Coordinates of C-alpha atoms and ligand atoms in Angstrom, one line a residue:
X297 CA 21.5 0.7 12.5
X298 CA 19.7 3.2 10.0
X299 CA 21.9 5.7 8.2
X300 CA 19.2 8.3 8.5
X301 CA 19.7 11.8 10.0
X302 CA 16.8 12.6 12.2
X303 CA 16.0 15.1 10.0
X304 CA 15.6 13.1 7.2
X305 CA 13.3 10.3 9.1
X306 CA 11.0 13.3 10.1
X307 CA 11.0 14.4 6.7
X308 CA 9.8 10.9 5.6
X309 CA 7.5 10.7 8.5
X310 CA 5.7 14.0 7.4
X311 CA 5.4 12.6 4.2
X312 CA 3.8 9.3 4.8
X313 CA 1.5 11.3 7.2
X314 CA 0.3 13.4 4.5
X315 CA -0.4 10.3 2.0
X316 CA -2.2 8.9 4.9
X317 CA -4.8 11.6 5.2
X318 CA -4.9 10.8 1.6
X319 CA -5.5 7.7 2.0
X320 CA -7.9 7.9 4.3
X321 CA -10.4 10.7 2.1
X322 CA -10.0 8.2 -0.7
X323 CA -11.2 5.0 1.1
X324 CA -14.1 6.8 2.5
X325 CA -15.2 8.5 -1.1
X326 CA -14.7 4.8 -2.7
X327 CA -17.3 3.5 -0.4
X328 CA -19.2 5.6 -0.5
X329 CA -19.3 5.4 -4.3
X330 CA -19.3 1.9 -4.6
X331 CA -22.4 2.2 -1.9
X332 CA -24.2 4.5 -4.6
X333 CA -23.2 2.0 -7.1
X334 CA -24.9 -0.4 -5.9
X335 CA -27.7 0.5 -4.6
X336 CA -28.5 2.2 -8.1
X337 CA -27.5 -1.3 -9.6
X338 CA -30.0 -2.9 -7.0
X339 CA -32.7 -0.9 -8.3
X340 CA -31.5 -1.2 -12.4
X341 CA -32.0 -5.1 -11.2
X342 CA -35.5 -5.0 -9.4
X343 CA -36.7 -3.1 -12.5
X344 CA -35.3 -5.2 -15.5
X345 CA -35.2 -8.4 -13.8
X346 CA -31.2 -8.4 -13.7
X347 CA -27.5 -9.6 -14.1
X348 CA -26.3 -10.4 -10.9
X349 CA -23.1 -11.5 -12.5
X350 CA -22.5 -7.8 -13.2
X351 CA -23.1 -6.6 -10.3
X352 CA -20.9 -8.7 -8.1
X353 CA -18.3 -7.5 -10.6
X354 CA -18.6 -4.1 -10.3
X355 CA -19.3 -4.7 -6.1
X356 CA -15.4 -7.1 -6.7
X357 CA -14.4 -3.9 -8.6
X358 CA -14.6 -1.5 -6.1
X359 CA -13.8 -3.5 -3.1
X360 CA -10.5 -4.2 -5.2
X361 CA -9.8 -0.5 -5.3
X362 CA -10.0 -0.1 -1.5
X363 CA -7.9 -3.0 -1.0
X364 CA -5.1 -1.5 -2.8
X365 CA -5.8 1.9 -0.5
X366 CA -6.3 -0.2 2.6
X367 CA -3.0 -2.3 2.3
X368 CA -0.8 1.0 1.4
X369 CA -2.4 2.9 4.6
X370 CA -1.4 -0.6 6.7
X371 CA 2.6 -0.4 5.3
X372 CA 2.8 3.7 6.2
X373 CA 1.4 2.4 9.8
X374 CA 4.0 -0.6 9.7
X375 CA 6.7 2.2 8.7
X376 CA 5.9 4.5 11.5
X377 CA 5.9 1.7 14.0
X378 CA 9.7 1.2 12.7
X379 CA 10.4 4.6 13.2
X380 CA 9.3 4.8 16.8
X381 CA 11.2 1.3 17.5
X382 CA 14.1 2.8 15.5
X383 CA 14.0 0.0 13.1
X384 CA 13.2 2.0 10.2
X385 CA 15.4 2.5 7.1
X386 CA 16.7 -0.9 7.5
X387 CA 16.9 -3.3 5.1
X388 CA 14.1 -6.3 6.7
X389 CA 16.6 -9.1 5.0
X390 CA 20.4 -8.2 5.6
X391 CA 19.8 -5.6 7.9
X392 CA 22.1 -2.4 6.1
X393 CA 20.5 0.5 5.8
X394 CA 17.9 1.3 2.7
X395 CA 19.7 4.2 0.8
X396 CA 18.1 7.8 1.2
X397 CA 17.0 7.8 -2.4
X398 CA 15.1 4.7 -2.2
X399 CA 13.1 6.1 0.9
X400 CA 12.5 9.3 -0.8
X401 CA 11.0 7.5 -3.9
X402 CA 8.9 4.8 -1.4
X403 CA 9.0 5.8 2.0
X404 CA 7.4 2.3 3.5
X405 CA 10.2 0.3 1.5
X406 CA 11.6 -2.4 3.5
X407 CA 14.2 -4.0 1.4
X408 CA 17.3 -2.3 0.0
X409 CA 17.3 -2.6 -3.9
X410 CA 19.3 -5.8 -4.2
X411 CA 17.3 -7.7 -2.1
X412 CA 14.0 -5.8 -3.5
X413 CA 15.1 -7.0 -6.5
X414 CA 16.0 -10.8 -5.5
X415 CA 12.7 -10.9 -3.6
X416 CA 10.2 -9.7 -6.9
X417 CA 13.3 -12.1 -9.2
X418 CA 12.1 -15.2 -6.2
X419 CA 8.5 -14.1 -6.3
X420 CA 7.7 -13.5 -10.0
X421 CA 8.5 -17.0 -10.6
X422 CA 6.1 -18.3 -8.6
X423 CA 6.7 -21.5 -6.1
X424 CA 8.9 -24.1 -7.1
X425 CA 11.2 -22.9 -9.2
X426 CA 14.5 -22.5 -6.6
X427 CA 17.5 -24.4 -7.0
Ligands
ZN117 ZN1 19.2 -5.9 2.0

């Protein structure tokens, strides 16, 4: 059970609603960017006979950039969902509650610190290197 005061969950709510919006204006101007991009790299091409190599780059480039946007918009979604199935401000691996602090700092958080920690100590690693 989260440790939250409904207060605070709306307060975090409001928040990730906000960076949303954000979100959102940011993905759209990126593409539509990386759309000028390349169309003006399409022409530099047609008129000095070209790098493609280049321009898949920069094309890799941007869509990189929107990932990033793209995956944070999906885990304010995923923390919204756990807020309307009451879920939220749990820890996803032992199940106490994610302190207020850690929320305020990353509202979509889904680990308390210690197991935040274990999981990027497990995962920076890489495969094979348990026990
Ligand atoms: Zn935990």
């Amino acid at each position: 059970m989260s440790a939250l005061t409904q207060t605070q969950i709306e307060m975090l709510k409001e928040r990730m609603l906000t960076r949303r919006g954000e979100l959102v204006t940011e993905i759209k101007d990126k593409l539509a960017e990386s759309r000028e991009h390349s169309s003006l790299t399409t022409l530099e091409q047609r008129l000095e006979g070209g790098d493609s190599a280049l321009a898949d780059l920069i094309a890799s480039t941007d869509m990189a950039m929107v990932r990033r946007d793209v995956e944070e918009m999906r885990e304010i979604d995923a923390a919204i969902g756990r807020i309307e199935s009451r879920a939220y401000g749990d820890c996803a691996e032992c199940g106490e509650p994610i302190a207020f602090a850690r929320l305020e700092a990353e509202p979509t958080a889904t680990r308390c610190v210690r197991d935040q920690e274990r999981w990027e100590r497990e995962h920076g690693k890489g495969p094979g290197h348990s026990l």
